[in-house]
XYZ file of C-alpha atoms in Angstrom:
463
model
C 0.000 0.000 0.000
C 1.562 3.261 -1.066
C 1.509 6.457 0.896
C -1.896 8.042 0.540
C -1.650 11.628 -0.554
C -3.470 14.172 -2.655
C -3.560 11.776 -5.630
C -5.739 9.283 -3.815
C -8.999 10.262 -5.514
C -9.031 8.942 -9.054
C -11.579 7.819 -11.563
C -11.981 4.109 -12.054
C -10.099 2.251 -14.778
C -11.564 2.467 -18.211
C -13.813 5.383 -17.272
C -13.405 8.957 -18.392
C -12.028 11.261 -15.732
C -14.688 13.327 -14.061
C -14.483 17.055 -14.684
C -12.468 18.935 -12.122
C -14.453 21.026 -9.591
C -14.569 24.743 -10.168
C -11.274 26.325 -9.159
C -12.370 29.932 -9.354
C -11.543 31.626 -6.039
C -15.082 32.830 -5.362
C -16.592 29.448 -6.182
C -13.997 27.694 -4.072
C -14.734 29.962 -1.122
C -18.441 29.173 -1.432
C -17.674 25.474 -1.546
C -15.551 25.753 1.606
C -18.408 27.571 3.342
C -20.729 24.667 2.479
C -18.157 22.055 3.531
C -17.530 23.855 6.830
C -21.256 24.006 7.502
C -21.624 20.303 6.681
C -18.770 19.410 9.054
C -20.526 21.427 11.758
C -23.634 19.339 11.092
C -21.657 16.113 11.526
C -20.303 17.398 14.832
C -23.824 18.186 16.048
C -25.198 14.817 14.962
C -22.490 12.724 16.642
C -22.382 15.030 19.662
C -26.025 14.252 20.377
C -25.245 10.538 20.725
C -23.081 11.270 23.772
C -24.350 14.603 25.075
C -26.908 12.969 27.388
C -24.356 10.656 29.083
C -23.430 13.048 31.876
C -27.013 14.225 32.374
C -28.927 10.949 32.590
C -29.745 11.265 36.298
C -31.368 14.658 35.754
C -33.293 13.513 32.672
C -34.518 10.287 34.274
C -35.620 12.141 37.374
C -37.535 14.735 35.392
C -39.258 12.137 33.177
C -39.883 9.690 36.052
C -37.973 6.953 34.248
C -35.704 4.202 35.506
C -32.269 3.646 34.015
C -33.492 0.592 32.071
C -36.450 2.519 30.649
C -34.300 5.536 29.878
C -31.870 3.460 27.822
C -34.450 3.609 25.021
C -33.515 7.273 24.551
C -30.091 6.372 23.176
C -31.395 3.219 21.482
C -33.971 5.192 19.484
C -31.464 7.844 18.402
C -28.749 5.371 17.418
C -31.145 3.035 15.588
C -32.553 5.910 13.539
C -29.108 7.312 12.750
C -27.667 3.979 11.604
C -30.749 3.213 9.505
C -30.788 6.454 7.539
C -27.070 6.438 6.655
C -27.194 3.703 3.952
C -30.175 5.265 2.147
C -28.734 8.777 2.154
C -27.312 8.419 -1.356
C -30.757 7.412 -2.668
C -32.526 10.372 -1.099
C -29.793 12.705 -2.356
C -30.678 11.520 -5.850
C -34.393 12.073 -5.269
C -34.206 15.497 -3.583
C -30.837 16.836 -4.648
C -27.899 17.366 -2.306
C -28.754 20.962 -1.378
C -32.420 20.341 -0.602
C -31.765 17.160 1.354
C -29.027 18.716 3.492
C -31.096 21.807 4.247
C -34.153 19.720 5.111
C -32.118 17.407 7.343
C -30.522 20.333 9.167
C -33.845 22.091 9.669
C -35.673 19.037 11.013
C -32.713 18.172 13.230
C -33.184 21.543 14.941
C -36.951 21.105 15.198
C -36.735 17.668 16.798
C -33.876 18.778 19.073
C -36.155 21.497 20.408
C -38.988 19.027 20.921
C -36.622 16.768 22.901
C -36.052 19.659 25.288
C -39.827 20.020 25.733
C -40.506 16.280 26.144
C -43.186 15.759 28.814
C -42.648 12.045 29.442
C -40.400 9.165 28.449
C -42.536 8.101 25.488
C -42.445 11.551 23.886
C -38.684 11.772 24.472
C -38.112 8.434 22.720
C -40.173 9.489 19.688
C -38.427 12.864 19.387
C -34.985 11.286 19.825
C -35.763 8.824 17.030
C -36.845 11.612 14.678
C -33.790 13.643 15.675
C -31.575 10.677 14.781
C -33.235 10.281 11.377
C -32.494 13.903 10.516
C -29.012 14.024 12.046
C -27.812 10.701 10.683
C -28.251 11.866 7.105
C -25.831 14.756 7.673
C -22.878 12.423 8.286
C -22.461 10.695 4.870
C -23.674 13.785 2.990
C -20.847 15.861 4.461
C -18.268 13.292 3.407
C -19.783 13.039 -0.083
C -19.865 16.828 -0.386
C -16.205 17.396 0.394
C -15.012 14.437 -1.695
C -16.969 15.462 -4.793
C -17.051 19.276 -4.667
C -13.591 20.228 -3.390
C -10.550 20.286 -5.705
C -8.241 17.250 -5.252
C -5.561 19.323 -3.490
C -8.065 20.516 -0.864
C -9.743 17.198 -0.132
C -7.230 15.872 2.436
C -7.611 19.095 4.442
C -11.393 18.870 4.340
C -11.248 15.212 5.293
C -8.995 16.027 8.257
C -11.491 18.558 9.619
C -14.364 16.135 9.068
C -12.571 13.357 10.942
C -11.706 15.804 13.716
C -15.413 16.517 14.186
C -16.204 12.789 14.426
C -13.676 12.275 17.239
C -14.204 15.556 19.084
C -17.963 15.072 19.302
C -17.860 11.906 21.470
C -15.096 13.463 23.579
C -16.836 16.782 24.203
C -20.398 15.404 24.319
C -20.403 14.552 28.040
C -18.425 17.727 28.792
C -20.850 20.053 27.044
C -23.837 18.146 28.393
C -22.496 18.222 31.934
C -21.722 21.944 31.915
C -25.067 22.920 30.389
C -27.055 20.675 32.709
C -25.368 22.012 35.826
C -25.862 25.634 34.756
C -29.183 25.706 32.888
C -30.868 22.313 33.314
C -30.991 19.291 31.032
C -33.284 20.771 28.296
C -30.463 23.157 27.395
C -28.396 20.257 25.968
C -30.939 20.086 23.150
C -31.603 23.814 22.765
C -27.873 24.481 22.303
C -28.138 22.974 18.804
C -29.812 26.142 17.550
C -26.557 28.134 17.673
C -24.515 25.962 15.291
C -27.714 24.870 13.528
C -28.450 28.363 12.216
C -24.853 28.616 10.962
C -25.309 25.212 9.314
C -28.393 26.308 7.385
C -26.917 29.646 6.339
C -23.659 28.034 5.217
C -25.401 25.353 3.157
C -27.828 27.809 1.586
C -24.972 30.116 0.584
C -22.401 27.538 -0.446
C -24.434 25.013 -2.426
C -25.938 25.615 -5.840
C -29.449 24.481 -6.631
C -29.436 20.957 -8.052
C -32.494 19.298 -9.470
C -33.616 16.102 -7.833
C -35.015 13.085 -9.620
C -38.427 12.451 -8.115
C -38.981 9.694 -10.660
C -36.412 7.592 -8.802
C -39.049 6.985 -6.125
C -41.059 4.854 -8.554
C -37.993 2.795 -9.461
C -36.771 2.306 -5.910
C -36.215 -1.154 -4.471
C -38.609 -0.650 -1.573
C -38.347 -4.264 -0.414
C -34.594 -3.832 0.078
C -35.101 -0.536 1.888
C -37.751 -2.101 4.140
C -35.636 -5.149 5.008
C -32.603 -2.947 5.662
C -34.618 -0.661 7.936
C -36.158 -3.488 9.950
C -32.843 -5.342 10.074
C -30.695 -2.450 11.276
C -33.276 -1.220 13.794
C -33.634 -4.754 15.164
C -29.847 -5.118 15.367
C -29.474 -1.896 17.355
C -32.333 -2.840 19.690
C -30.733 -6.268 20.172
C -27.356 -4.713 21.017
C -28.664 -1.897 23.188
C -31.277 -3.842 25.142
C -29.662 -7.277 25.274
C -27.664 -6.679 28.419
C -30.526 -5.236 30.465
C -32.761 -8.177 29.487
C -30.154 -10.929 30.010
C -29.648 -11.554 26.281
C -31.064 -14.810 24.912
C -32.844 -15.654 28.131
C -35.306 -12.959 27.089
C -37.997 -13.638 24.490
C -37.884 -9.950 23.556
C -34.188 -10.156 22.667
C -34.659 -13.417 20.774
C -37.337 -11.863 18.572
C -35.215 -8.843 17.644
C -32.172 -11.026 16.967
C -34.256 -13.149 14.617
C -35.654 -10.073 12.865
C -32.149 -8.672 12.412
C -30.754 -11.939 11.065
C -33.544 -12.587 8.573
C -33.989 -9.047 7.274
C -30.298 -8.216 6.967
C -29.708 -11.502 5.135
C -32.431 -10.624 2.612
C -31.053 -7.082 2.243
C -27.479 -8.258 1.643
C -28.655 -10.843 -0.901
C -30.673 -8.267 -2.826
C -27.829 -5.747 -2.805
C -25.441 -8.299 -4.309
C -27.976 -9.615 -6.819
C -28.832 -6.219 -8.346
C -26.663 -4.564 -10.957
C -27.307 -1.039 -9.637
C -27.992 -1.239 -5.889
C -28.684 1.953 -3.967
C -25.696 1.136 -1.752
C -22.781 -0.823 -3.187
C -21.892 -3.524 -0.650
C -19.305 -4.897 -3.110
C -16.979 -2.143 -1.937
C -16.270 -4.254 1.158
C -14.472 -6.723 -1.138
C -11.866 -4.105 -2.007
C -8.814 -4.528 0.198
C -8.327 -0.887 1.171
C -11.974 -0.184 1.840
C -12.727 -3.519 3.513
C -9.761 -3.441 5.873
C -10.237 0.226 6.759
C -13.941 -0.406 7.496
C -13.089 -3.347 9.781
C -10.422 -1.378 11.642
C -12.781 1.611 11.775
C -15.494 -0.557 13.337
C -13.125 -1.980 15.951
C -11.713 1.448 16.788
C -15.323 2.669 17.041
C -15.894 -0.076 19.600
C -13.008 1.288 21.654
C -13.915 4.959 21.222
C -17.609 4.683 22.072
C -16.866 2.081 24.737
C -14.454 4.384 26.544
C -16.909 7.276 26.471
C -19.535 4.912 27.888
C -17.468 3.446 30.731
C -15.628 6.467 32.070
C -18.672 8.718 32.719
C -20.392 5.709 34.313
C -17.415 5.139 36.623
C -17.126 8.795 37.560
C -20.847 9.045 38.290
C -21.487 5.814 40.174
C -18.108 5.134 41.829
C -16.374 8.495 42.207
C -19.649 10.335 42.857
C -18.951 13.132 40.360
C -21.699 15.434 39.162
C -22.282 16.170 35.476
C -19.986 19.218 35.475
C -17.081 17.338 37.081
C -17.483 14.456 34.632
C -17.245 16.885 31.751
C -13.994 18.351 33.075
C -12.395 14.897 32.992
C -13.646 13.847 29.558
C -12.571 17.090 27.875
C -8.886 16.139 28.170
C -9.481 13.537 25.479
C -10.607 16.219 23.041
C -8.153 19.049 23.605
C -5.055 17.409 22.021
C -7.008 16.541 18.896
C -7.702 20.172 18.041
C -3.987 20.870 17.712
C -2.853 17.479 16.433
C -5.283 16.876 13.566
C -3.783 19.528 11.209
C -0.329 18.093 11.936
C -1.487 14.547 11.224
C -3.123 15.721 7.983
C 0.192 17.178 6.828
C 2.168 14.089 7.844
C -0.354 11.858 6.055
C 0.635 13.474 2.744
C 4.297 12.634 3.280
C 4.642 9.495 5.385
C 3.229 5.990 5.086
C -0.297 6.136 6.461
C -0.009 2.587 7.787
C 2.723 3.657 10.191
C 0.728 6.674 11.366
C -2.363 4.507 11.927
C -0.318 1.886 13.809
C 1.137 4.575 16.088
C -2.357 5.897 16.798
C -3.630 2.415 17.671
C -0.668 1.881 20.019
C -1.333 5.180 21.809
C -5.010 4.324 22.165
C -4.144 0.873 23.538
C -1.693 2.403 26.026
C -4.378 4.806 27.244
C -6.767 1.901 27.785
C -4.193 -0.078 29.770
C -3.572 2.994 31.908
C -7.226 2.825 33.001
C -7.108 -0.820 34.052
C -5.950 0.058 37.582
C -8.835 2.384 38.435
C -10.301 1.932 41.902
C -12.829 3.750 44.054
C -9.962 6.013 45.160
C -9.075 7.103 41.603
C -9.618 10.826 41.129
C -9.619 13.258 38.221
C -5.887 14.074 38.278
C -5.030 10.388 37.849
C -7.151 10.130 34.691
C -5.779 13.110 32.763
C -2.706 11.281 31.392
C -4.729 8.406 29.937
C -7.167 10.870 28.370
C -4.309 12.774 26.758
C -2.822 9.583 25.296
C -6.231 8.685 23.900
C -6.616 12.140 22.414
C -3.215 11.859 20.756
C -4.001 8.503 19.176
C -7.477 9.100 17.810
C -6.618 11.646 15.074
C -3.947 9.315 13.706
C -6.456 6.472 13.479
C -9.522 8.166 12.023
C -7.751 10.318 9.437
C -5.604 7.556 7.975
C -8.525 5.115 7.911
C -10.648 7.600 5.987
C -7.740 8.062 3.571
C -7.538 4.312 3.019
C -11.304 3.968 2.593
C -11.514 6.623 -0.136
C -8.166 5.997 -1.855
C -8.661 5.682 -5.615
C -12.416 5.487 -5.140
C -14.466 6.341 -8.220
C -16.710 9.366 -7.872
C -19.724 7.205 -8.767
C -19.071 5.074 -5.659
C -18.200 7.926 -3.321
C -21.682 8.180 -1.800
C -21.825 4.447 -1.084
C -18.312 4.505 0.333
C -19.047 7.358 2.731
C -22.321 5.738 3.851
C -20.825 2.290 4.457
C -17.684 3.587 6.167
C -19.663 5.719 8.610
C -22.252 2.995 9.202
C -19.479 0.503 10.026
C -17.937 2.868 12.555
C -21.210 3.624 14.331
C -22.276 -0.038 14.370
C -18.875 -0.874 15.812
C -19.548 1.616 18.576
C -22.897 -0.018 19.335
C -21.297 -3.463 19.490
C -18.488 -2.197 21.731
C -20.895 -0.554 24.151
C -23.017 -3.725 24.305
C -19.968 -5.913 25.020
C -18.673 -3.622 27.752
C -22.103 -3.290 29.358
C -22.406 -7.078 29.424
C -18.934 -7.519 30.906
C -19.726 -4.891 33.508
C -22.936 -6.674 34.520
C -21.211 -10.046 34.608
C -18.413 -8.767 36.819
C -20.883 -7.027 39.118
C -22.720 -10.325 39.616
C -19.438 -12.151 40.179
C -18.170 -9.713 42.832
C -21.580 -9.552 44.471
C -21.534 -13.336 44.768
C -18.024 -13.308 46.208
C -19.016 -10.666 48.742
C -22.003 -12.769 49.681
C -19.752 -15.775 50.233
C -17.475 -13.719 52.458
C -20.363 -12.396 54.509
C -21.770 -15.904 54.976
C -18.371 -17.241 55.994
C -17.958 -14.383 58.464
C -21.250 -15.146 60.159
C -20.423 -18.845 60.284
C -17.157 -18.075 62.028
C -18.900 -15.780 64.515
C -21.421 -18.515 65.297
């Protein structure tokens, strides 16, 4: 694998080269405005996965929900976000890129506001699901926008900023949520989206030209594939998110959703491979660069989302930190990335991206091992070093993986590539969180049993 640089985006063999994007200074500035706005939208969308983590006690108390019931808040958002990502390319064709991005941004703000006004758990779950549907579409559209509208020399820079937003959002989510909750109450974590959201809409409206959609594509759509994909992905997320709280396959509920996921995703995959022009090209996974980078991206997503799940839980339940204090700890994972990402982007043009990615994975692994000795006496100052190591490693991983995934990718496949790469990463995060939650429950039961044995033995000795 050669060093990935500014020549990584090429047309496929035997196909005419696509026309270069406009290089006029004014047009380029407008394109950068649109790309910047789209990156802001990605940050908002991913931020809202994690922003409730440090505020769950306040939200559950206000909505009179238990922790098990409240878990449906994140399940609904994540299921909706993962489901909409693969069909984004299809809806871009139907509505046009500009219209679809503006509509997604607008409805994301509307449903964010409704989340802040939720009057009970049921209304919160519905609004979170609708928020995820709108926000999830912004993620692959931003990647498609910068890869197809920016000149080749500017794409690595745009990709670096996009990847920075995807790693900063999980890091700063609990921090921002904790600070806002402690100062203004939990509804403010949803209302805060209006600030960047207005900038998002203005930037997209100014930077993107009108493009005609193809409404006729709705009549030619493979609705059976879309339906099976939707049911399959939603069932998979519900299975992963709810399995631990319901004791996995001992629960009929979990068994049903596992079966729905298995059957529907199998049908969807078969139909995608059997059609000559599928709405998402799953054959891209067979390409070495894209397949390997998607697998590594999914596993690193497991680690990233898993760490942002475990640490706030530890600080809240063991250390007794409030939402503001939790945010002050988590933010140390995000600060190094702001300064390091531009450096990594420059190095990625010169040095072998495999070496940079390997170094990032090593740093992330070291940070995880540094957290293995946490006890009830562990305080904030003892966690800063591990957070810094994690923040140093993440930019090296996500930027180089995105370079590998899009290297020499044809423009006709760019939408599918961005959708599948982002879906793999988010699904990896869901799997990682489910595994860690299960391990945590298992170890709690084990230690509870051991404590019970010790107590029984103590009383026997006293007798």
